[in-house]
mmCIF file of N, CA and C and ligand atoms in Angstrom:
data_model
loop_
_atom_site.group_PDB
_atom_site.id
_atom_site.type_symbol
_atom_site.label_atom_id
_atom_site.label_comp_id
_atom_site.label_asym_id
_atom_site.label_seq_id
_atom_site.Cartn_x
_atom_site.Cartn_y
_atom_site.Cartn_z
ATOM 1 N N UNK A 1 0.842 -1.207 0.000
ATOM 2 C CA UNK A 1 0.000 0.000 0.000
ATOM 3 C C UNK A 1 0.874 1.253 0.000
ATOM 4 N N UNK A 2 1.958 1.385 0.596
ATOM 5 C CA UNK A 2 2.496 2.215 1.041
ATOM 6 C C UNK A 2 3.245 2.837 -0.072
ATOM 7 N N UNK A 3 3.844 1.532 -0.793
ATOM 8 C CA UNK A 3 4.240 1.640 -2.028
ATOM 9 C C UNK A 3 3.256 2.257 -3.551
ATOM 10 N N UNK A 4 2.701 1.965 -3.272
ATOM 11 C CA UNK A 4 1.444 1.921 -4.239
ATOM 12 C C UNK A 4 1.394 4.158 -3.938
ATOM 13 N N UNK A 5 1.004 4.660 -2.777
ATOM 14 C CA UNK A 5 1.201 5.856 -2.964
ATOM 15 C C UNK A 5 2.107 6.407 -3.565
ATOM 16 N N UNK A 6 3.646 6.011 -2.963
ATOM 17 C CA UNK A 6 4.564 6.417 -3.488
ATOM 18 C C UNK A 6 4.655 6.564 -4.711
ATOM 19 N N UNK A 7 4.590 5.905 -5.588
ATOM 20 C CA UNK A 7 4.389 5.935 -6.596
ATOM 21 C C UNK A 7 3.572 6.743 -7.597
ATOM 22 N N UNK A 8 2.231 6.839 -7.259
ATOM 23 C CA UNK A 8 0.829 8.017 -6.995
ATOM 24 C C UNK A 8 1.739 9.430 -7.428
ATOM 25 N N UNK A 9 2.720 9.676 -6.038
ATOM 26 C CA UNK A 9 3.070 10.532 -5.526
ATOM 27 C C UNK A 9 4.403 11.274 -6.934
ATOM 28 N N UNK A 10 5.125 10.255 -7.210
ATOM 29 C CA UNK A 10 6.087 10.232 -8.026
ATOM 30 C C UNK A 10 5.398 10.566 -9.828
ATOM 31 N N UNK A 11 4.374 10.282 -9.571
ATOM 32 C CA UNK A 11 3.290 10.793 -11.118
ATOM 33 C C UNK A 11 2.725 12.384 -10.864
ATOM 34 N N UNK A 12 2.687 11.893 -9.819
ATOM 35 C CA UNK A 12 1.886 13.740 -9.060
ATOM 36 C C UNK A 12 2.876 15.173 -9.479
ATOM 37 N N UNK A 13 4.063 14.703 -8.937
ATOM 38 C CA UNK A 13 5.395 15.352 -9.021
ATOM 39 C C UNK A 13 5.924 15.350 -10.519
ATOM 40 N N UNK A 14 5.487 14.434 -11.256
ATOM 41 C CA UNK A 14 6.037 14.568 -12.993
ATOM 42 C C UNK A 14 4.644 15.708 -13.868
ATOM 43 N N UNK A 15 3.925 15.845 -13.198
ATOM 44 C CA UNK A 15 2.665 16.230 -13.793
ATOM 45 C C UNK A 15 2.837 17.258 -13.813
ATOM 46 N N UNK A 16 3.394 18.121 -11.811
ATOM 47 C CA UNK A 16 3.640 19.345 -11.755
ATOM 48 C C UNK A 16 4.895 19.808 -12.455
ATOM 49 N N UNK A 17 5.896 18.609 -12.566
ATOM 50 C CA UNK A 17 6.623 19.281 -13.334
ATOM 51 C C UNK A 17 6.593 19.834 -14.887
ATOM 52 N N UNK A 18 5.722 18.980 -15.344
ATOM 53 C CA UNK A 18 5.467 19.095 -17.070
ATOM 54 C C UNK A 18 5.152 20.906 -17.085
ATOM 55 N N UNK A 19 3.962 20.878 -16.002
ATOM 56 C CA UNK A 19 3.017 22.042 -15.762
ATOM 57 C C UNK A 19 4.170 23.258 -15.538
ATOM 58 N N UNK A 20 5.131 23.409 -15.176
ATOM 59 C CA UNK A 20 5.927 24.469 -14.767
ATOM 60 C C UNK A 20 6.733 24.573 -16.115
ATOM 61 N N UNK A 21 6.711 23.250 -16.902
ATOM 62 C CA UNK A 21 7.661 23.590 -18.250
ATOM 63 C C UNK A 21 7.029 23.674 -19.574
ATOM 64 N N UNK A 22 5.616 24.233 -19.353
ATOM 65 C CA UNK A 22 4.738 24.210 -20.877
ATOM 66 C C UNK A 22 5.594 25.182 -21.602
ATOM 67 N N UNK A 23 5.181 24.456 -22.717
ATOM 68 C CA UNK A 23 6.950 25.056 -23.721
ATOM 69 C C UNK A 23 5.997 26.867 -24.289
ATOM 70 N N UNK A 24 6.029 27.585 -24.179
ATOM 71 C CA UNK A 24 5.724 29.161 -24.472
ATOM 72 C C UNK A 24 7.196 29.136 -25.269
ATOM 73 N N UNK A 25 7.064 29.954 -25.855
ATOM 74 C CA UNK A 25 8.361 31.127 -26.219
ATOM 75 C C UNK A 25 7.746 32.408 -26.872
ATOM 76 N N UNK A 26 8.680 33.407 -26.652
ATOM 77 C CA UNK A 26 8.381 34.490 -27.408
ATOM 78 C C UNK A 26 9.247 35.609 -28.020
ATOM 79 N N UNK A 27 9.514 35.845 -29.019
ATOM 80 C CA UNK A 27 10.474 36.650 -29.670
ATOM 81 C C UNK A 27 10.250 38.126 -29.872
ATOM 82 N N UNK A 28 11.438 38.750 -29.869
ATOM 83 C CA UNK A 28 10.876 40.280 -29.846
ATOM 84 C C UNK A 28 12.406 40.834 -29.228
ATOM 85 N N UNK A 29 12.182 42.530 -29.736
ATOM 86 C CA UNK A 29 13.435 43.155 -29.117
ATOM 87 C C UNK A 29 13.308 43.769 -28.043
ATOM 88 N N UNK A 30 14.482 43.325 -26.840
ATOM 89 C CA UNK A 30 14.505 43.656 -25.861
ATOM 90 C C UNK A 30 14.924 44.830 -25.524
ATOM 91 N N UNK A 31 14.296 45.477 -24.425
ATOM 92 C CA UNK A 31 14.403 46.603 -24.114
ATOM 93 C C UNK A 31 15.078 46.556 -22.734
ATOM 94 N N UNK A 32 15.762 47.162 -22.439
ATOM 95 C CA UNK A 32 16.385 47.174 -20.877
ATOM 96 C C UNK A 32 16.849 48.627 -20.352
ATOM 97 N N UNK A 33 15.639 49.117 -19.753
ATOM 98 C CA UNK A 33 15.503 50.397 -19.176
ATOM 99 C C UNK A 33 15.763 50.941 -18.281
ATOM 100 N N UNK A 34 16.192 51.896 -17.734
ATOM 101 C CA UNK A 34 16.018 52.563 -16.429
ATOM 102 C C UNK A 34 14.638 52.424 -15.521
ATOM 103 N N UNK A 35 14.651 52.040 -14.094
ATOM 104 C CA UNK A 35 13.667 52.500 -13.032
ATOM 105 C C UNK A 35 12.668 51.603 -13.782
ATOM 106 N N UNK A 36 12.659 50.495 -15.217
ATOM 107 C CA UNK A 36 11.758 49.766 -15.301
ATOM 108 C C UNK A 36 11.797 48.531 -15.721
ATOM 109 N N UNK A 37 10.955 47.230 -15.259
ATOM 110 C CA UNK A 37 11.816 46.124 -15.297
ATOM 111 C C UNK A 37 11.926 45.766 -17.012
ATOM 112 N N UNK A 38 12.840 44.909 -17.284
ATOM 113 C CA UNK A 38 12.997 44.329 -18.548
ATOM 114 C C UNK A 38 12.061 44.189 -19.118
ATOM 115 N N UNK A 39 12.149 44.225 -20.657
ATOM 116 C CA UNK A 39 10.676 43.565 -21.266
ATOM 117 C C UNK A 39 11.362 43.731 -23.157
ATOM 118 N N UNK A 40 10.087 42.602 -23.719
ATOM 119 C CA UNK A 40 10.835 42.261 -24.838
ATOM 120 C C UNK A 40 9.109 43.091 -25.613
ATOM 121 N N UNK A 41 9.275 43.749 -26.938
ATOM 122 C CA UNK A 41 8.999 44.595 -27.840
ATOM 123 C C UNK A 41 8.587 43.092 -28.940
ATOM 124 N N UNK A 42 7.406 42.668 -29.032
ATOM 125 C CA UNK A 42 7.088 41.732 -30.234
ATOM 126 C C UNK A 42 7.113 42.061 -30.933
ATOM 127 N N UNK A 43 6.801 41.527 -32.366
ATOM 128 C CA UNK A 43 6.510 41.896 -34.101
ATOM 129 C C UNK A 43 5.390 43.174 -33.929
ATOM 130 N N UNK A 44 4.203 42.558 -32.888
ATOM 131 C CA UNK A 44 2.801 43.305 -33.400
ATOM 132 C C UNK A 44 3.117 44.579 -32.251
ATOM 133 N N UNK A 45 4.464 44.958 -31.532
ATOM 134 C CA UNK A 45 4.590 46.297 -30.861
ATOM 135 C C UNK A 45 4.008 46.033 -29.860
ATOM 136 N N UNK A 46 3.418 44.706 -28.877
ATOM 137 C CA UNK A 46 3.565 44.608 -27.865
ATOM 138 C C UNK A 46 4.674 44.252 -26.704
ATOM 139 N N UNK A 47 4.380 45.119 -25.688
ATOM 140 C CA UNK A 47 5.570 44.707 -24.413
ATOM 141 C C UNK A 47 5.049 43.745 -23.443
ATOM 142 N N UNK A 48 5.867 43.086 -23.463
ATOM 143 C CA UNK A 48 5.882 41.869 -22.429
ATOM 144 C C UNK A 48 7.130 42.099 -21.429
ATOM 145 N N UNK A 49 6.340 42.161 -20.052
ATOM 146 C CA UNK A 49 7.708 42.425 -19.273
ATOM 147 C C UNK A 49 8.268 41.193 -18.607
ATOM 148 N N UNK A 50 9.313 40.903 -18.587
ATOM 149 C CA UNK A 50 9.706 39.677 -18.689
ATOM 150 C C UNK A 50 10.830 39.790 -17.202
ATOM 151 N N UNK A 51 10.565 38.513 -16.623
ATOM 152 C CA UNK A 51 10.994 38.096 -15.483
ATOM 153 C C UNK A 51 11.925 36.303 -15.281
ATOM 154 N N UNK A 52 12.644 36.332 -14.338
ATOM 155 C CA UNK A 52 13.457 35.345 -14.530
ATOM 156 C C UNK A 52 14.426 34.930 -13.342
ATOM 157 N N UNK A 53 15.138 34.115 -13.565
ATOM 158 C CA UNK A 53 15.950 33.962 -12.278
ATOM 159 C C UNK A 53 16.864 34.992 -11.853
ATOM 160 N N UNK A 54 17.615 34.577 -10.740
ATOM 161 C CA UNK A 54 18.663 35.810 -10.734
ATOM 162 C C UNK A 54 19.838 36.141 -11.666
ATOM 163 N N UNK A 55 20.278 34.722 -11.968
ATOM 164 C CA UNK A 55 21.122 34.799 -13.390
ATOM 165 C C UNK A 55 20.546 35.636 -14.311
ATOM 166 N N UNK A 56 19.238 34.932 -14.793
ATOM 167 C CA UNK A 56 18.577 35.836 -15.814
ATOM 168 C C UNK A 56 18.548 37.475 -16.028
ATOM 169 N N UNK A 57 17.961 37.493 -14.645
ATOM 170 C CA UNK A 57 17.846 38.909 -14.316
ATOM 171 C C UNK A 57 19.383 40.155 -14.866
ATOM 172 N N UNK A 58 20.300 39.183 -14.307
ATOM 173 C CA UNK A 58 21.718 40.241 -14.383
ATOM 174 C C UNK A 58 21.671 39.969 -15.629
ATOM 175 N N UNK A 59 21.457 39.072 -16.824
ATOM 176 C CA UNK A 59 21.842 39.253 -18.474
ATOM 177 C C UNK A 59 20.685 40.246 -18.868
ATOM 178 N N UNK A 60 19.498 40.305 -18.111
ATOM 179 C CA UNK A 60 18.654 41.058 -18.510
ATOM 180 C C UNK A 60 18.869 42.411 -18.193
ATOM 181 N N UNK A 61 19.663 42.948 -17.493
ATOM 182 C CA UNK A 61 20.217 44.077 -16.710
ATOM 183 C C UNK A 61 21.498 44.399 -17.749
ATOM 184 N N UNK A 62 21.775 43.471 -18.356
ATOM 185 C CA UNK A 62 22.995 44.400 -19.638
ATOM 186 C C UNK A 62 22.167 45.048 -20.178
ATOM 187 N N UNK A 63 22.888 46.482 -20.356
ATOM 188 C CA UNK A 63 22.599 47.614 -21.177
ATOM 189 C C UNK A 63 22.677 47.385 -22.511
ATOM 190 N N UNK A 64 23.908 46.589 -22.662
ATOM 191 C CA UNK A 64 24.791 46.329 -24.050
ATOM 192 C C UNK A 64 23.689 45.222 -24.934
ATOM 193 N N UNK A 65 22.668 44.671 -23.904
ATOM 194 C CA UNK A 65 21.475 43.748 -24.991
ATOM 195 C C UNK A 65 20.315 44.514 -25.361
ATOM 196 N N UNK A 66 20.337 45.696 -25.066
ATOM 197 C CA UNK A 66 19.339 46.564 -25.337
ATOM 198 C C UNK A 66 19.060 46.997 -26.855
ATOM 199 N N UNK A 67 17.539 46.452 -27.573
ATOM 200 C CA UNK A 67 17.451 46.639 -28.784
ATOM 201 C C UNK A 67 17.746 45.409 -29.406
ATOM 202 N N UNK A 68 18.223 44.260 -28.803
ATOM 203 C CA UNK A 68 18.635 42.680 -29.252
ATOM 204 C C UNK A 68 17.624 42.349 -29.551
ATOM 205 N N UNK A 69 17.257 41.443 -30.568
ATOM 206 C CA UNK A 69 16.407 40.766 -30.687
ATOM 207 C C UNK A 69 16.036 39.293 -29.742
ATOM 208 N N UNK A 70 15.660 38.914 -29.169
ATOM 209 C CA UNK A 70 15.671 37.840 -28.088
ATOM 210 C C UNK A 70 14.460 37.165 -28.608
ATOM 211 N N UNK A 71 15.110 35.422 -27.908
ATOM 212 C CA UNK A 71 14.450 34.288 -28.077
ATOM 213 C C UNK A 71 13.976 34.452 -26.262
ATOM 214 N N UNK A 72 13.198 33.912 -25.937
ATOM 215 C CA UNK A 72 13.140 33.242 -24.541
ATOM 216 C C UNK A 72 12.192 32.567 -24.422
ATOM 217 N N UNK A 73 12.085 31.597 -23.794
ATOM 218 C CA UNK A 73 11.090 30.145 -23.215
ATOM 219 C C UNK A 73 10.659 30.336 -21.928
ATOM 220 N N UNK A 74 9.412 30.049 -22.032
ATOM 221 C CA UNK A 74 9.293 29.934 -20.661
ATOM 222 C C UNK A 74 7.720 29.952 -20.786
ATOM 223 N N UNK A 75 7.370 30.473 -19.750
ATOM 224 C CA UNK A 75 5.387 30.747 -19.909
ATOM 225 C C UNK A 75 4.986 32.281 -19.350
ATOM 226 N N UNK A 76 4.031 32.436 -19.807
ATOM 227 C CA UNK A 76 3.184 33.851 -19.842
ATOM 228 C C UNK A 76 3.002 33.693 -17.897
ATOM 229 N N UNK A 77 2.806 34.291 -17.433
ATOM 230 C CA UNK A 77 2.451 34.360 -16.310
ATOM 231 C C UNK A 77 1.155 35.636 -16.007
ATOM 232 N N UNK A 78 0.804 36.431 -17.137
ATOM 233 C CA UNK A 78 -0.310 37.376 -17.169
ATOM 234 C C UNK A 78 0.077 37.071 -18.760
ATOM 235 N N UNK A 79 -1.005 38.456 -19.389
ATOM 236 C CA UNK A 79 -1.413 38.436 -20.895
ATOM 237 C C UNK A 79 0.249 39.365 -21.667
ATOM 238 N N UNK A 80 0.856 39.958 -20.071
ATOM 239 C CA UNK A 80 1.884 41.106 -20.538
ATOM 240 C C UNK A 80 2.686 40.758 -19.928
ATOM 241 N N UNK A 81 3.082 39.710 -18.891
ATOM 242 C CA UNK A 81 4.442 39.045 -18.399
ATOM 243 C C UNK A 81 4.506 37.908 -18.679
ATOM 244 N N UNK A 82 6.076 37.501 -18.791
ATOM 245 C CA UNK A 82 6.322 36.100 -19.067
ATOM 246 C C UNK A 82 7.702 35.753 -18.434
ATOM 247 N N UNK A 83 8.099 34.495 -17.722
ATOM 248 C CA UNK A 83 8.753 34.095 -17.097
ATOM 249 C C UNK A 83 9.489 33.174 -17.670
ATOM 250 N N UNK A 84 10.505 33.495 -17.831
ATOM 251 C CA UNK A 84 11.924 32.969 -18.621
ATOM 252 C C UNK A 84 11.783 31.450 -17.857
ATOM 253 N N UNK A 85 12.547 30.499 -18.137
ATOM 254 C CA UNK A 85 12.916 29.326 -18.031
ATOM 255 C C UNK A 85 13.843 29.270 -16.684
ATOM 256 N N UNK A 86 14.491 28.451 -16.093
ATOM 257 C CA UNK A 86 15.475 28.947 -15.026
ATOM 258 C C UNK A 86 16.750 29.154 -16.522
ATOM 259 N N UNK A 87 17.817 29.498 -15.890
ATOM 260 C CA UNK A 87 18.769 29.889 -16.489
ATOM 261 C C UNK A 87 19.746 28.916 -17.010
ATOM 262 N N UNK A 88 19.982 27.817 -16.375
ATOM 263 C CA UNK A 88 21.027 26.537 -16.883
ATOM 264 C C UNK A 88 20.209 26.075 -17.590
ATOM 265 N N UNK A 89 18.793 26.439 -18.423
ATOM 266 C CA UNK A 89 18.255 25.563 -19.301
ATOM 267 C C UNK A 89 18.719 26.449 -20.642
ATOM 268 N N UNK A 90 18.869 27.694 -20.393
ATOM 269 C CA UNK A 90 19.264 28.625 -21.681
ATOM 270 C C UNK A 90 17.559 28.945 -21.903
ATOM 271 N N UNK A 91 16.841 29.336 -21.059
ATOM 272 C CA UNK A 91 15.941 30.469 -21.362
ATOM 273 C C UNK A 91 16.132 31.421 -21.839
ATOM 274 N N UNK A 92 17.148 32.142 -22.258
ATOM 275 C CA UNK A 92 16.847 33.078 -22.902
ATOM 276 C C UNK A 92 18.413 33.068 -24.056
ATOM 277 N N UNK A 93 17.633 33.429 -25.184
ATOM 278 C CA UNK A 93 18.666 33.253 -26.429
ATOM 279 C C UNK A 93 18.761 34.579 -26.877
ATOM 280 N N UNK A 94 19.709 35.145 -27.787
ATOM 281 C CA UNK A 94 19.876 36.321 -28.324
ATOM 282 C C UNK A 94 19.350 35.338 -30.175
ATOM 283 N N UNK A 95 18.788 36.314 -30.907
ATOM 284 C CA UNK A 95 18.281 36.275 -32.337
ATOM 285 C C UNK A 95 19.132 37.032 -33.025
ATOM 286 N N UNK A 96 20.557 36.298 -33.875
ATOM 287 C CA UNK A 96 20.972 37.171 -34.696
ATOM 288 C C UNK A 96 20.992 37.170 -36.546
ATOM 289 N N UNK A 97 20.282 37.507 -37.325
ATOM 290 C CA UNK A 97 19.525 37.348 -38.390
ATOM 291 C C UNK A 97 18.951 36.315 -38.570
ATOM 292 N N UNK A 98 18.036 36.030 -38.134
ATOM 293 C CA UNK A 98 17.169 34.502 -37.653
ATOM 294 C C UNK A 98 17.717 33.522 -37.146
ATOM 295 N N UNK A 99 19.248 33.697 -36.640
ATOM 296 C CA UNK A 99 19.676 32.357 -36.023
ATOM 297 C C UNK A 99 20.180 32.365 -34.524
ATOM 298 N N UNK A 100 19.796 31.181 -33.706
ATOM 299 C CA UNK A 100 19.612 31.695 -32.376
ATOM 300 C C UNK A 100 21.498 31.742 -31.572
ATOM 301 N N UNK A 101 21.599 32.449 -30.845
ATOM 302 C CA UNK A 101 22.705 32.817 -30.701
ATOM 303 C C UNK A 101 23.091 32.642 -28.957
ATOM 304 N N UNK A 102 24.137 31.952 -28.207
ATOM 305 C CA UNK A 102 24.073 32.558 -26.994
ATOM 306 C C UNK A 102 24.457 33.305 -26.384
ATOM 307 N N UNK A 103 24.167 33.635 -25.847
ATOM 308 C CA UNK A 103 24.516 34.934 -25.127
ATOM 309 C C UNK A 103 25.872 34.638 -23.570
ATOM 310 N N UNK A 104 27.164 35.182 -24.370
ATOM 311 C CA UNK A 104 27.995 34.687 -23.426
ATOM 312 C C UNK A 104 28.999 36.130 -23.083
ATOM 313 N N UNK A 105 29.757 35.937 -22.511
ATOM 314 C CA UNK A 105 30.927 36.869 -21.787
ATOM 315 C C UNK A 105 32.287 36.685 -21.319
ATOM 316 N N UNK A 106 32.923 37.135 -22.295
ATOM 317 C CA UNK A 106 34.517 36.202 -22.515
ATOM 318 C C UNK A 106 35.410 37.522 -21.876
ATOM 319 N N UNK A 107 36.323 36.410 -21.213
ATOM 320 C CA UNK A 107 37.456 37.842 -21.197
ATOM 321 C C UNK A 107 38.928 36.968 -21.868
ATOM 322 N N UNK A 108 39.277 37.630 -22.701
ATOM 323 C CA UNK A 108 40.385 37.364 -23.841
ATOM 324 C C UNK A 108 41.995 37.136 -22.906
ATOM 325 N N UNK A 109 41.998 37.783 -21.625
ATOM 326 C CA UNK A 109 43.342 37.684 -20.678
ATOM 327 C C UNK A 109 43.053 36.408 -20.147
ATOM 328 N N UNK A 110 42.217 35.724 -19.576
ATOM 329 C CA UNK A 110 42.575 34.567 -19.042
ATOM 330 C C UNK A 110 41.552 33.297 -19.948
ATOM 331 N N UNK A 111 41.359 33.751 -20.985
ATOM 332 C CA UNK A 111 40.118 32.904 -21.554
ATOM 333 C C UNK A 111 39.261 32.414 -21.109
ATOM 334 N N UNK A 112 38.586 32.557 -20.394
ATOM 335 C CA UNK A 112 37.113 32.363 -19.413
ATOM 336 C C UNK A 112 35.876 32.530 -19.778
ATOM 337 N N UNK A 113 35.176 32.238 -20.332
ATOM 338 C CA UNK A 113 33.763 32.269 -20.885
ATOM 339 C C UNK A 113 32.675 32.093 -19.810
ATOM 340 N N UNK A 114 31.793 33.112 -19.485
ATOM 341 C CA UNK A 114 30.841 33.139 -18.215
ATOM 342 C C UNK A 114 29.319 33.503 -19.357
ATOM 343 N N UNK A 115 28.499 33.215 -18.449
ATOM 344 C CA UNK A 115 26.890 33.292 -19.156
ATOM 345 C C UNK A 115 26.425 34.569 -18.582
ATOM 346 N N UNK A 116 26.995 35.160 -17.607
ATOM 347 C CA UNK A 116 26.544 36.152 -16.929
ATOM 348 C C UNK A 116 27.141 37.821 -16.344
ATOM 349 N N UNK A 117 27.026 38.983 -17.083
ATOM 350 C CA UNK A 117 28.109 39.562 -16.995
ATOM 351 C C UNK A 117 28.414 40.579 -16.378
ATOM 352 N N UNK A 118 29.700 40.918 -16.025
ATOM 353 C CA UNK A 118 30.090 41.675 -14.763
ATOM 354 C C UNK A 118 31.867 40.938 -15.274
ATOM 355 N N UNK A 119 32.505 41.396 -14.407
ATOM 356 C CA UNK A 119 33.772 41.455 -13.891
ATOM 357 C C UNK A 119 34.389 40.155 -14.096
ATOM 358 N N UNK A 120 35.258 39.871 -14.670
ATOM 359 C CA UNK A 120 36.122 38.512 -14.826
ATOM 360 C C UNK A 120 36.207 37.638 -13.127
ATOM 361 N N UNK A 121 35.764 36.477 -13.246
ATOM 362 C CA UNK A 121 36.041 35.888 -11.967
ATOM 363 C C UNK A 121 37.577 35.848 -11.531
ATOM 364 N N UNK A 122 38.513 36.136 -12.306
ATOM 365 C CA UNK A 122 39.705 35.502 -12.099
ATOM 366 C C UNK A 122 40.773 36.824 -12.478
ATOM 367 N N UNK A 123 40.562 37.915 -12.781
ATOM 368 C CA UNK A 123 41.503 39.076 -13.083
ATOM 369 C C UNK A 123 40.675 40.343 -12.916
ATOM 370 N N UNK A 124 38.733 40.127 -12.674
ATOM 371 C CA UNK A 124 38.091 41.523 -12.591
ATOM 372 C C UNK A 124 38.092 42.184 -13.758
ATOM 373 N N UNK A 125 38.333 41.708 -14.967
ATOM 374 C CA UNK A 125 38.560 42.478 -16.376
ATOM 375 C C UNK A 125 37.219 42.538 -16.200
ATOM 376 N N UNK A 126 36.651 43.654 -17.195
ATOM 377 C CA UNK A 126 34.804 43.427 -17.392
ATOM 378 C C UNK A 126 35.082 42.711 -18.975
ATOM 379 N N UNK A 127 34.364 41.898 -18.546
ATOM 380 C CA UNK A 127 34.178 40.816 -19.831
ATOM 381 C C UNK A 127 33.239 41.513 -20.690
ATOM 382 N N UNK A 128 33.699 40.780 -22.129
ATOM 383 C CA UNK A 128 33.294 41.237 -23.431
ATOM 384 C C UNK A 128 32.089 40.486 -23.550
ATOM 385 N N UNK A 129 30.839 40.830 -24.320
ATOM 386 C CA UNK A 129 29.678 40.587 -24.737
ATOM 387 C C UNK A 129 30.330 39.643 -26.262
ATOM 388 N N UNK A 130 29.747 38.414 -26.336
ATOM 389 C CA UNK A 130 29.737 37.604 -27.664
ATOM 390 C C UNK A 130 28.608 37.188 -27.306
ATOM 391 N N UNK A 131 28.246 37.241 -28.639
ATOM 392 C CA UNK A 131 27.106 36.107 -28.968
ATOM 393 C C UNK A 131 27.793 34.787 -30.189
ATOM 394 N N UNK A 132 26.958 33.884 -29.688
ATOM 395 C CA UNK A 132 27.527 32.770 -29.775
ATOM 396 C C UNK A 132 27.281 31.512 -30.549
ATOM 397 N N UNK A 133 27.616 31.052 -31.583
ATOM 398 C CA UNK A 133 26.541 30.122 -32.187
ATOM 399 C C UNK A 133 26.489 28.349 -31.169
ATOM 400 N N UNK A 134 25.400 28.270 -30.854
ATOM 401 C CA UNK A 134 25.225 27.222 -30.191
ATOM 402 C C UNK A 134 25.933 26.151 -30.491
ATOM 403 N N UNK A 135 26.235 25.496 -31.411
ATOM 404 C CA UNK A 135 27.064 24.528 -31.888
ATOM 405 C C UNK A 135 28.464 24.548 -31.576
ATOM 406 N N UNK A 136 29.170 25.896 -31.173
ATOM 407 C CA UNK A 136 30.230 25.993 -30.132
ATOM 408 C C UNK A 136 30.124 25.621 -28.814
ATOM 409 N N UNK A 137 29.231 26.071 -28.566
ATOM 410 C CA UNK A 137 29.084 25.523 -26.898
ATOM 411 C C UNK A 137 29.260 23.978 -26.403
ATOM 412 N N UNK A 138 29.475 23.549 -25.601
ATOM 413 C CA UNK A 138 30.193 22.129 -24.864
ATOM 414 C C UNK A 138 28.477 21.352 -24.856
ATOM 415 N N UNK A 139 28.152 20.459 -25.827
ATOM 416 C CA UNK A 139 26.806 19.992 -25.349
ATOM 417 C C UNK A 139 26.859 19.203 -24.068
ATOM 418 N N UNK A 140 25.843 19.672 -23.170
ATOM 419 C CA UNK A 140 26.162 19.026 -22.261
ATOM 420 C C UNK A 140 24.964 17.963 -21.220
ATOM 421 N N UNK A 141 23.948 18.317 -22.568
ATOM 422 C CA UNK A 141 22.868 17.761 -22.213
ATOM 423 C C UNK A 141 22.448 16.239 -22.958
HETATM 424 ZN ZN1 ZN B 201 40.123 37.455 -16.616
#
């Protein structure tokens, strides 16, 4: 019997998980403003303000992606917000002439490639903005 829940329980938990990962995406150029939170600019000139982990948040906080065209996954959470993916899934992609790109941060003195940007972990350089064609990246999934 006891077993028999468990199990129940272990379907319960795959269900909620499906439910937290209904595949949404939505494309559009991002805007990253002063005094207002992030949000991505669709085809039809709607804003969607867009929210995310804390990783997320700081790539969403580059100035330097402002006007990017962006991919991101995740689900609507109202008709005008939408909630990025967590961040080690690559919720959010940069769009560079229709091809999806990632969004990374290299610093050229110690060769270090970070997803998230600010200050070199290892010399404090401020790392350079690349975007990236996915097929470089280490598959790791
Ligand atoms: Zn460095």
């Amino acid at each position: 019997m006891r077993y028999c829940l468990w199990i129940a329980a272990l379907f319960l938990s795959a269900a909620w998980a499906a439910d937290l990962h209904s595949h949404e995406s939505i494309r559009g150029k991002l805007l990253v403003r002063d005094g207002a939170p992030p949000a991505v600019e669709t085809a039809d000139h709607k804003l969607v303000q867009l929210d995310g982990d804390e990783s997320t948040r700081k790539v969403l906080a580059d100035k330097r992606l402002n006007g990017y065209q962006m991919e991101a996954h995740g689900h609507f959470t109202a008709s005008d917000r939408f909630a990025i993916d967590p961040f080690f899934e690559r919720g959010l992609v940069a769009v560079d002439k229709g091809k999806v790109k990632i969004i990374t941060y290299y610093c050229d003195v110690c060769n270090i490639r970070t997803y998230t940007p600010g200050p070199c972990a290892c010399c404090q350089k401020e790392t350079t903005l690349e975007l990236r064609d996915p097929a470089l990246e280490p598959q790791d999934k």
